[in-house]
PDB file of C-alpha atoms in Angstrom:
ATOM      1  CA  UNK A   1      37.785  29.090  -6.084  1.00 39.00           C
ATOM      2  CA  UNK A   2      34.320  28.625  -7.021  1.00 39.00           C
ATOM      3  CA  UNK A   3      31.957  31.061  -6.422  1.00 40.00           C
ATOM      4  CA  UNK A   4      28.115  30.980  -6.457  1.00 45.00           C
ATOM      5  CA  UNK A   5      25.870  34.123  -7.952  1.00 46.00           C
ATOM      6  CA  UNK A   6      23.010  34.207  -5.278  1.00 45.00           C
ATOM      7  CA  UNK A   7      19.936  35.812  -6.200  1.00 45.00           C
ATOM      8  CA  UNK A   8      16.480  36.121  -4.196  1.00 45.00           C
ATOM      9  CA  UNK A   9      14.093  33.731  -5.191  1.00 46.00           C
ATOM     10  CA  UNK A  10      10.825  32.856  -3.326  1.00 49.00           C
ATOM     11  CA  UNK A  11       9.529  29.249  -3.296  1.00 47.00           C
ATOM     12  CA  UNK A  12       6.714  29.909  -5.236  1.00 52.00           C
ATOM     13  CA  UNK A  13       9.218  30.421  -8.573  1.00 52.00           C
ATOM     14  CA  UNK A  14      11.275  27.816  -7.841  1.00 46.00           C
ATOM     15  CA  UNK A  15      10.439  25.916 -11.256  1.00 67.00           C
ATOM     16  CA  UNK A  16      12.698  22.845 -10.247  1.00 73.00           C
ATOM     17  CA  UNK A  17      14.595  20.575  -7.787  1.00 71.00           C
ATOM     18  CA  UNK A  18      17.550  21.822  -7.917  1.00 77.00           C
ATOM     19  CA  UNK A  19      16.101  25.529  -7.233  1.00 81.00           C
ATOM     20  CA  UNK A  20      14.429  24.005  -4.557  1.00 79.00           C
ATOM     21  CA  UNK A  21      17.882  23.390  -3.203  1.00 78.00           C
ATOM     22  CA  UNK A  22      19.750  25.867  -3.392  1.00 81.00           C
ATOM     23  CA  UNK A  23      16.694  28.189  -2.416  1.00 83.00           C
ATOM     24  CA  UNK A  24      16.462  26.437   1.197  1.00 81.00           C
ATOM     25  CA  UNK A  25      20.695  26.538   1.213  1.00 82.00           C
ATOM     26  CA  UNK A  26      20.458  30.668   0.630  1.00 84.00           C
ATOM     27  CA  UNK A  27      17.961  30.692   3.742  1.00 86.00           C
ATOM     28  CA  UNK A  28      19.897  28.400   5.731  1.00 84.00           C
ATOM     29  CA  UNK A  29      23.437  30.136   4.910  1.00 83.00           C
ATOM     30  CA  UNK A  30      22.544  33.698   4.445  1.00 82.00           C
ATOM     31  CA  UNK A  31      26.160  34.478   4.740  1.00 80.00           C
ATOM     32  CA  UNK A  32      27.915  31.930   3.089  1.00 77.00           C
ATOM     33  CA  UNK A  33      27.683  32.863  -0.494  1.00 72.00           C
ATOM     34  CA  UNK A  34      30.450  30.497  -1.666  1.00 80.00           C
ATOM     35  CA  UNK A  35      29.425  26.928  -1.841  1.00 82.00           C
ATOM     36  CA  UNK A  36      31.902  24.123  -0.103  1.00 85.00           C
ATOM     37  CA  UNK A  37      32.615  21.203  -1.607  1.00 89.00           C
ATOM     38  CA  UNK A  38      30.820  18.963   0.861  1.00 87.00           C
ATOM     39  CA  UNK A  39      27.904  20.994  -0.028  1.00 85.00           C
ATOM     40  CA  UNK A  40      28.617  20.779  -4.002  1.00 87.00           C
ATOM     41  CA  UNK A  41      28.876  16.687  -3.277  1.00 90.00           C
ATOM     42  CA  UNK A  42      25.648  17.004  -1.506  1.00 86.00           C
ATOM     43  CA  UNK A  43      23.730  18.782  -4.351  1.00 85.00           C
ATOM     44  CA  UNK A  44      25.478  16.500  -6.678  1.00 86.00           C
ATOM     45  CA  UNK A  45      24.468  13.631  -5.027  1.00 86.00           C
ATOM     46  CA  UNK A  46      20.339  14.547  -4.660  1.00 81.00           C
ATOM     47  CA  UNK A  47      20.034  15.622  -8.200  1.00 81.00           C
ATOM     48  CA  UNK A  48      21.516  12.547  -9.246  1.00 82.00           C
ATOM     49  CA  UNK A  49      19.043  10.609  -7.059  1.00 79.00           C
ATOM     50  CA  UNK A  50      15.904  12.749  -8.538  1.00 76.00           C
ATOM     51  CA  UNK A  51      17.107  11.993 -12.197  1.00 76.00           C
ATOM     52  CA  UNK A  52      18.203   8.441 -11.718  1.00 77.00           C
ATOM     53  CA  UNK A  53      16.518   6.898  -9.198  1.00 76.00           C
ATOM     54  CA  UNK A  54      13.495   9.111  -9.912  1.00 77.00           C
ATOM     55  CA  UNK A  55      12.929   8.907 -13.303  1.00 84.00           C
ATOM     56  CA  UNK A  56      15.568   5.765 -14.585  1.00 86.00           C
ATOM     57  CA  UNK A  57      13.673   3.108 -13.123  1.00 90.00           C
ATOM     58  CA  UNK A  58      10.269   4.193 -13.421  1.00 93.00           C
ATOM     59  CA  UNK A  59      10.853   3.871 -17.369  1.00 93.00           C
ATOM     60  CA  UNK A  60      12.111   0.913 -17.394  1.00 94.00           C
ATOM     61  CA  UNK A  61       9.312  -0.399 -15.612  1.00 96.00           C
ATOM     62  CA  UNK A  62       6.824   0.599 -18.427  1.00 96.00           C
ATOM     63  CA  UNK A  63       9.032  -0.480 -21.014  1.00 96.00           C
ATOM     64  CA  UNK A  64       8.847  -3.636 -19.405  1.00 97.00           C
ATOM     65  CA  UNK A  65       4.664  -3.514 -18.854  1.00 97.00           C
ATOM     66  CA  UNK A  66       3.898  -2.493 -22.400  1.00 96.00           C
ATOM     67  CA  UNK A  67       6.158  -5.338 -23.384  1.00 96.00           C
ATOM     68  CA  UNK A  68       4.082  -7.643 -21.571  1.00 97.00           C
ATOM     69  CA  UNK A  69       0.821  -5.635 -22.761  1.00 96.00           C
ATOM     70  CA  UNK A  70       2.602  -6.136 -26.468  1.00 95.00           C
ATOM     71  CA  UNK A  71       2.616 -10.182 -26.080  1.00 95.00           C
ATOM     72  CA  UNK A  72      -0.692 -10.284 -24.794  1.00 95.00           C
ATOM     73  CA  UNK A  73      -3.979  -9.329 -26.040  1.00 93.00           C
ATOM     74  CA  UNK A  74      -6.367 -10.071 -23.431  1.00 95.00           C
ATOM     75  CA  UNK A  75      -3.935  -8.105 -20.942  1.00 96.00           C
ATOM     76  CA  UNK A  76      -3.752  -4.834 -23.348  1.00 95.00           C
ATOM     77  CA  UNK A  77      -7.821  -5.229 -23.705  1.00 95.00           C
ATOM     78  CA  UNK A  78      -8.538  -5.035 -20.124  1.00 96.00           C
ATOM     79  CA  UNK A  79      -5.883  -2.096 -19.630  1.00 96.00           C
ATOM     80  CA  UNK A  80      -7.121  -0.234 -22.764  1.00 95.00           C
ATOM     81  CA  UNK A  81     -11.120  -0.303 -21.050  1.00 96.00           C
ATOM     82  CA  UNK A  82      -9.705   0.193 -17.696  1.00 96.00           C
ATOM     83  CA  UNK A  83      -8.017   3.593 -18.702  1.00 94.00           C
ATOM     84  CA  UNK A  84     -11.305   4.354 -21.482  1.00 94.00           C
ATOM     85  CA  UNK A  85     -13.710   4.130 -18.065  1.00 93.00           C
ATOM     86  CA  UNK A  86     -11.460   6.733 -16.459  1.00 93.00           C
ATOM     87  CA  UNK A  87      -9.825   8.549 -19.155  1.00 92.00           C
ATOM     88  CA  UNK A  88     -12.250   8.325 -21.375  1.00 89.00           C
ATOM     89  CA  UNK A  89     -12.252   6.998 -24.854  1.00 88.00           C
ATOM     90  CA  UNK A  90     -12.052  10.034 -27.151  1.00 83.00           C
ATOM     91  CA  UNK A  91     -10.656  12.749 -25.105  1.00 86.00           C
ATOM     92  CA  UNK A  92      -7.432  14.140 -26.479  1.00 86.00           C
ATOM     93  CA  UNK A  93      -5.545  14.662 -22.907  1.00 85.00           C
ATOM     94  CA  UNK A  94      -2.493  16.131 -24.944  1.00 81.00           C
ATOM     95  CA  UNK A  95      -4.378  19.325 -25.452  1.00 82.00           C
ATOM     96  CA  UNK A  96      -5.778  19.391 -21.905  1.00 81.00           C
ATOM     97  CA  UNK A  97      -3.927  20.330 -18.459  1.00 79.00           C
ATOM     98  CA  UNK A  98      -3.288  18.922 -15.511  1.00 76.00           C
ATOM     99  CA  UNK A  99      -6.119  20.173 -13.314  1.00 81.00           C
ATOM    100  CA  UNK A 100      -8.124  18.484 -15.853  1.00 82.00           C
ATOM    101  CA  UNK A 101      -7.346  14.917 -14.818  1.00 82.00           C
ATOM    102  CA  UNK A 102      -9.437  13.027 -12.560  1.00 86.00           C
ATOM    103  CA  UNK A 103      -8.617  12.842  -9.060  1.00 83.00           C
ATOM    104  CA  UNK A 104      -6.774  10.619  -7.257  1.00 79.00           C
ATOM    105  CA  UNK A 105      -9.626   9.451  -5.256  1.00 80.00           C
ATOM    106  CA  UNK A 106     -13.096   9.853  -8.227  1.00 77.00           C
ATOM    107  CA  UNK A 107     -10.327   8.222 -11.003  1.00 84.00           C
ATOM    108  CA  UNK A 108      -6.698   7.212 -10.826  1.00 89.00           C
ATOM    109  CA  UNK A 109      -7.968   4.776  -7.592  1.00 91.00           C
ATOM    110  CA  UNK A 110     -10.073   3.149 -10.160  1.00 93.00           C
ATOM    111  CA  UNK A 111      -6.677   2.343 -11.979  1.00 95.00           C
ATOM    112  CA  UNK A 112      -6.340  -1.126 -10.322  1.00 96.00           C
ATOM    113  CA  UNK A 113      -5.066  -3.434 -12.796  1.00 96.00           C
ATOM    114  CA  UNK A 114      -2.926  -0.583 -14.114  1.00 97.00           C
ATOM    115  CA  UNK A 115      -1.354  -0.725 -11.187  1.00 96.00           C
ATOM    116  CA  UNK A 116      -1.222  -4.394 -10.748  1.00 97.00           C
ATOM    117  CA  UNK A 117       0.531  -5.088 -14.144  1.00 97.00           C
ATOM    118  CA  UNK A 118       3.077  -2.524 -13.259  1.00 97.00           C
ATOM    119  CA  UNK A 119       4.009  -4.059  -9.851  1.00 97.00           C
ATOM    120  CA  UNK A 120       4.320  -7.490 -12.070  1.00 98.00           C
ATOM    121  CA  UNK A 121       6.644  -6.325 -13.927  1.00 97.00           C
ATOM    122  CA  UNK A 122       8.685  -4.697 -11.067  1.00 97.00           C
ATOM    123  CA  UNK A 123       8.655  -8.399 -10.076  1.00 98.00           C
ATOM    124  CA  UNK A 124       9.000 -10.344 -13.051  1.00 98.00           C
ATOM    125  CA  UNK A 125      11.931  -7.726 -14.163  1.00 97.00           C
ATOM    126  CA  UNK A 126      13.701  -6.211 -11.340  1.00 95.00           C
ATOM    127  CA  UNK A 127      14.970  -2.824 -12.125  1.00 92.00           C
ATOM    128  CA  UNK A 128      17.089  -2.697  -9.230  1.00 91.00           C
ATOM    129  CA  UNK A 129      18.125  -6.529  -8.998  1.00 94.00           C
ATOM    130  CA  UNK A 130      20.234  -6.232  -6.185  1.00 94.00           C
ATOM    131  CA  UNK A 131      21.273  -4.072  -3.022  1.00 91.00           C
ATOM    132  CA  UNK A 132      24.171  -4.149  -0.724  1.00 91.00           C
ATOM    133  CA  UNK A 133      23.866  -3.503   2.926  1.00 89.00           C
ATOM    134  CA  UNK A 134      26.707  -2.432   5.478  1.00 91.00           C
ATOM    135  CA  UNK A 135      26.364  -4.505   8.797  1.00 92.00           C
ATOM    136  CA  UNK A 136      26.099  -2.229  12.135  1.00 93.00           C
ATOM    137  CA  UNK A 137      25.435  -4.733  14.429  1.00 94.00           C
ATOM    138  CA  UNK A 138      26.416  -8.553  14.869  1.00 93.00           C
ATOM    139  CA  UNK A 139      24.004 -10.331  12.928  1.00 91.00           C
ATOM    140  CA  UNK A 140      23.346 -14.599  13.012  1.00 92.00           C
ATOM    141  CA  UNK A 141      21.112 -16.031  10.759  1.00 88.00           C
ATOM    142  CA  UNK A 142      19.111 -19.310  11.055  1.00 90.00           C
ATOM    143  CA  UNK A 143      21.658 -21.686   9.653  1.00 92.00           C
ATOM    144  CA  UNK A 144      24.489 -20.320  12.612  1.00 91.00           C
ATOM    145  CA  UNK A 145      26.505 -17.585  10.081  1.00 90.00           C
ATOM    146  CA  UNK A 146      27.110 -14.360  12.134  1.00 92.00           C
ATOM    147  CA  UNK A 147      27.944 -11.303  10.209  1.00 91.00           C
ATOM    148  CA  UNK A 148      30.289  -9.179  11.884  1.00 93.00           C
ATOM    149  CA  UNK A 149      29.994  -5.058  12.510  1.00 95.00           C
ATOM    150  CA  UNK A 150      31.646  -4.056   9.097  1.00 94.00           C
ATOM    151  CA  UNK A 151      31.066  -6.592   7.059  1.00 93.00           C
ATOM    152  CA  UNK A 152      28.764  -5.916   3.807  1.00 92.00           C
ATOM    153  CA  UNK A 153      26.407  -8.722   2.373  1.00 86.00           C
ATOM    154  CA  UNK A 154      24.566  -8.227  -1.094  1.00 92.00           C
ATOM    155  CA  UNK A 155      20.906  -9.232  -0.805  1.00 92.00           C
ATOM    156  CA  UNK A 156      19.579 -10.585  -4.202  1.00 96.00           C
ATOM    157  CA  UNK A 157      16.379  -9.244  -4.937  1.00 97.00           C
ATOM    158  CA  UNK A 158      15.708 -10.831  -7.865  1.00 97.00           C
ATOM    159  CA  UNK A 159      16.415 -14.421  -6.815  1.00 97.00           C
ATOM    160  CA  UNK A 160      13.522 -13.944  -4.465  1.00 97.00           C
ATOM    161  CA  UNK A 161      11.000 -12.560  -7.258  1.00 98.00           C
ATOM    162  CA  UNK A 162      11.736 -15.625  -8.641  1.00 98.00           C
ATOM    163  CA  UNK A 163      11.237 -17.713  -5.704  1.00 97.00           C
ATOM    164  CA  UNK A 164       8.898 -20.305  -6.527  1.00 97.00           C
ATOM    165  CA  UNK A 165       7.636 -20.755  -2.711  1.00 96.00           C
ATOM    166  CA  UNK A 166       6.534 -17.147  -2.655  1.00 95.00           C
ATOM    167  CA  UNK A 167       5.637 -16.796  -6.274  1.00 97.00           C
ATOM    168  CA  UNK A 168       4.356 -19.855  -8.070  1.00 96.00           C
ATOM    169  CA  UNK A 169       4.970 -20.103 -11.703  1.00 97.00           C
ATOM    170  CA  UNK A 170       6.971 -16.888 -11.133  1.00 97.00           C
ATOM    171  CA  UNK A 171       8.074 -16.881 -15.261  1.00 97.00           C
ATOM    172  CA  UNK A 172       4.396 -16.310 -16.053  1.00 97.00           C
ATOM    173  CA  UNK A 173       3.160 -12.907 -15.879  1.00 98.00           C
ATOM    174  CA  UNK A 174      -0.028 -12.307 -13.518  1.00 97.00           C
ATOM    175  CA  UNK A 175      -0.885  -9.020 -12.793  1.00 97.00           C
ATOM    176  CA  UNK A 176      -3.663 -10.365 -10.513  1.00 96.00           C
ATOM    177  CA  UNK A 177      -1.109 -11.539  -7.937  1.00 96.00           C
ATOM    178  CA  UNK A 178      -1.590  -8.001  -7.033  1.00 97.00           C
ATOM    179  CA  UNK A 179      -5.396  -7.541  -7.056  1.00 95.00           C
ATOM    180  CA  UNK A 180      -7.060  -7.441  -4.181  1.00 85.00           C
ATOM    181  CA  UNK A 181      -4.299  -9.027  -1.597  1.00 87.00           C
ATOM    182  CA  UNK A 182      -0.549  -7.955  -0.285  1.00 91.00           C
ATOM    183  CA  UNK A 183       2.360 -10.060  -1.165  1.00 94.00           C
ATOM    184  CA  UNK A 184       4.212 -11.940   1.646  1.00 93.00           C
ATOM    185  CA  UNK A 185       6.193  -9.358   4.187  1.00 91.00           C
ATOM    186  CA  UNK A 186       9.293  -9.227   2.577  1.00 93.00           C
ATOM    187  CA  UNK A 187       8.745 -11.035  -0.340  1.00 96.00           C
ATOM    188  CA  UNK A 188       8.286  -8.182  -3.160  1.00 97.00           C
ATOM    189  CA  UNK A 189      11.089  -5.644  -2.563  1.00 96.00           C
ATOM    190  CA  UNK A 190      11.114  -3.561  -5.348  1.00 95.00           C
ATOM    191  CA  UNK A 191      11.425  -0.336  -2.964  1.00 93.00           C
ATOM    192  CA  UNK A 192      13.210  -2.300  -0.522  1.00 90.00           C
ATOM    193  CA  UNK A 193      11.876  -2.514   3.481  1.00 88.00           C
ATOM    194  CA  UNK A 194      12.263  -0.692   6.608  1.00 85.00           C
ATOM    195  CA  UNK A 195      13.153   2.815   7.418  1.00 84.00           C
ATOM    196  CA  UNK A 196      15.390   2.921   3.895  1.00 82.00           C
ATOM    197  CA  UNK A 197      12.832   1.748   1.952  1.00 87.00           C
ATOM    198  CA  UNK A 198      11.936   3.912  -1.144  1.00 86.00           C
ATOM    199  CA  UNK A 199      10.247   7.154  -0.504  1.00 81.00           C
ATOM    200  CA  UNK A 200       9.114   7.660  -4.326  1.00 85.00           C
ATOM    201  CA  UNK A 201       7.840   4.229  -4.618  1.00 91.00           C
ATOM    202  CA  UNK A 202       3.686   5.744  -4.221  1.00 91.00           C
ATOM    203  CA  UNK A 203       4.277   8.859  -6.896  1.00 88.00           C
ATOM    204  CA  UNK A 204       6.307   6.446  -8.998  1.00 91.00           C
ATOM    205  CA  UNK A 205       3.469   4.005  -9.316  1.00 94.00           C
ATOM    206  CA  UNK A 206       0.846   6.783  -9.488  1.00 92.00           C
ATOM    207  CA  UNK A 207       2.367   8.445 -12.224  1.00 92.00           C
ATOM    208  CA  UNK A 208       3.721   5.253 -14.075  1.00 95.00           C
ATOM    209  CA  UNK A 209      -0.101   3.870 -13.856  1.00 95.00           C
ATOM    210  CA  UNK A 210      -1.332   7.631 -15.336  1.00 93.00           C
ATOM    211  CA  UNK A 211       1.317   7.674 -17.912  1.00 94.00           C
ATOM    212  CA  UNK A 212       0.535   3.361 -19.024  1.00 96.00           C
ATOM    213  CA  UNK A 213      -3.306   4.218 -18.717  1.00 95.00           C
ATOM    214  CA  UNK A 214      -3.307   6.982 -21.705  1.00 93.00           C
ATOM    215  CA  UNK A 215      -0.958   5.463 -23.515  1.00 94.00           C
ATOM    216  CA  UNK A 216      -3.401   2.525 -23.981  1.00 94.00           C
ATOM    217  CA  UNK A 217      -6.218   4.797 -24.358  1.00 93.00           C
ATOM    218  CA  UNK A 218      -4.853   6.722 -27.223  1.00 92.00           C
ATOM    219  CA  UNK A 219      -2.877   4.354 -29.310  1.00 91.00           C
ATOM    220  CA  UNK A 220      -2.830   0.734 -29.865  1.00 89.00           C
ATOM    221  CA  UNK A 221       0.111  -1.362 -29.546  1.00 89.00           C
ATOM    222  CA  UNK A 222       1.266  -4.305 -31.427  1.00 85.00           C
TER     223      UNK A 222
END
């Protein structure tokens, strides 16, 4: 039998998600001290989504940027003054905090083709190149195929990325596709649509766009 060592902890200590957790669990439960195993699952499950979903794909999408930035010079240039106008070009930000950043609205808004390159390379490279949905309800589709309640269809996300019709030239790598106008409805899925879509998706891209940004504005790449 597993048993959990409850202590009192107020919100304002809490110093991560999983504290978070099991904080709200002790307030909710009072008198359940001993964890069940749907409960365990559930934990399980969250921090799991926080460290893989949360963190997982948001690298990979700046590996993929700088490797674009890497094979192209002009790109890396306008990034690199981009982040110097906000960030500055000689300010060491390692030995400064984080109430010391800009704000979201006087700087990190000014971040634009930041932002742009990284949602270019969430389409050029899909991190998450598929999903798989469960069908609740009949569904027929334009060509006469119904999909039965039940029935699970996998919807390729990265075949429509690549969609020529919605993305000419969709090999090359344009962060401007991004600058200054939306994308099709449903054409750039990245965080997927509707009420599952993503609920990271605007931290993810503010932080990736912070973390690309003073990168390029303290070292070169090559």
């Amino acid at each position: 039998q597993q048993q959990q060592q409850t202590t009192t902890r107020d919100d304002k200590d809490c110093c991560d998600v999983l504290d978070v957790i099991l904080n709200h669990y002790e307030k909710e439960y009072p008198n359940q001290p001993i964890l069940s195993r749907r409960h365990v699952l559930q934990f399980r499950d969250e921090v799991k989504t926080f460290v893989l979903a949360g963190h997982e794909t948001s690298a990979a999408m700046m590996t993929w940027d700088l490797l674009e930035m890497v094979c192209s010079d002009s790109l890396m240039n306008e990034i690199s003054e981009e982040a110097f106008s906000v960030f500055g070009k000689d300010k060491d930000w390692s030995k400064l905090g984080p109430k010391d950043l800009p704000s979201r609205e006087e700087g990190l808004s000014k971040l634009i083709l930041s932002e742009a390159s990284l949602k270019e390379s969430l389409r050029k490279y899909s991190v998450v190149p598929i999903v798989a949905r469960k069908c609740i309800t009949p569904m027929e589709f334009d060509n006469g195929v119904v999909v039965q309640p039940g029935h699970s269809f996998i919807i390729n996300i990265q075949a429509i990325h690549h969609d020529p019709t919605a993305w000419p030239d969709p090999m090359r790598f344009d962060p401007r596709r991004f600058v200054d106008k939306k994308p099709e409805p449903f054409s750039f899925l990245p965080f997927i649509e509707g009420p599952r879509n993503c609920l990271g998706q605007h931290l993810a891209l503010l932080e990736s766009k912070m973390v690309v940004s003073l990168l390029c504005q303290r070292y070169e790449f090559r």
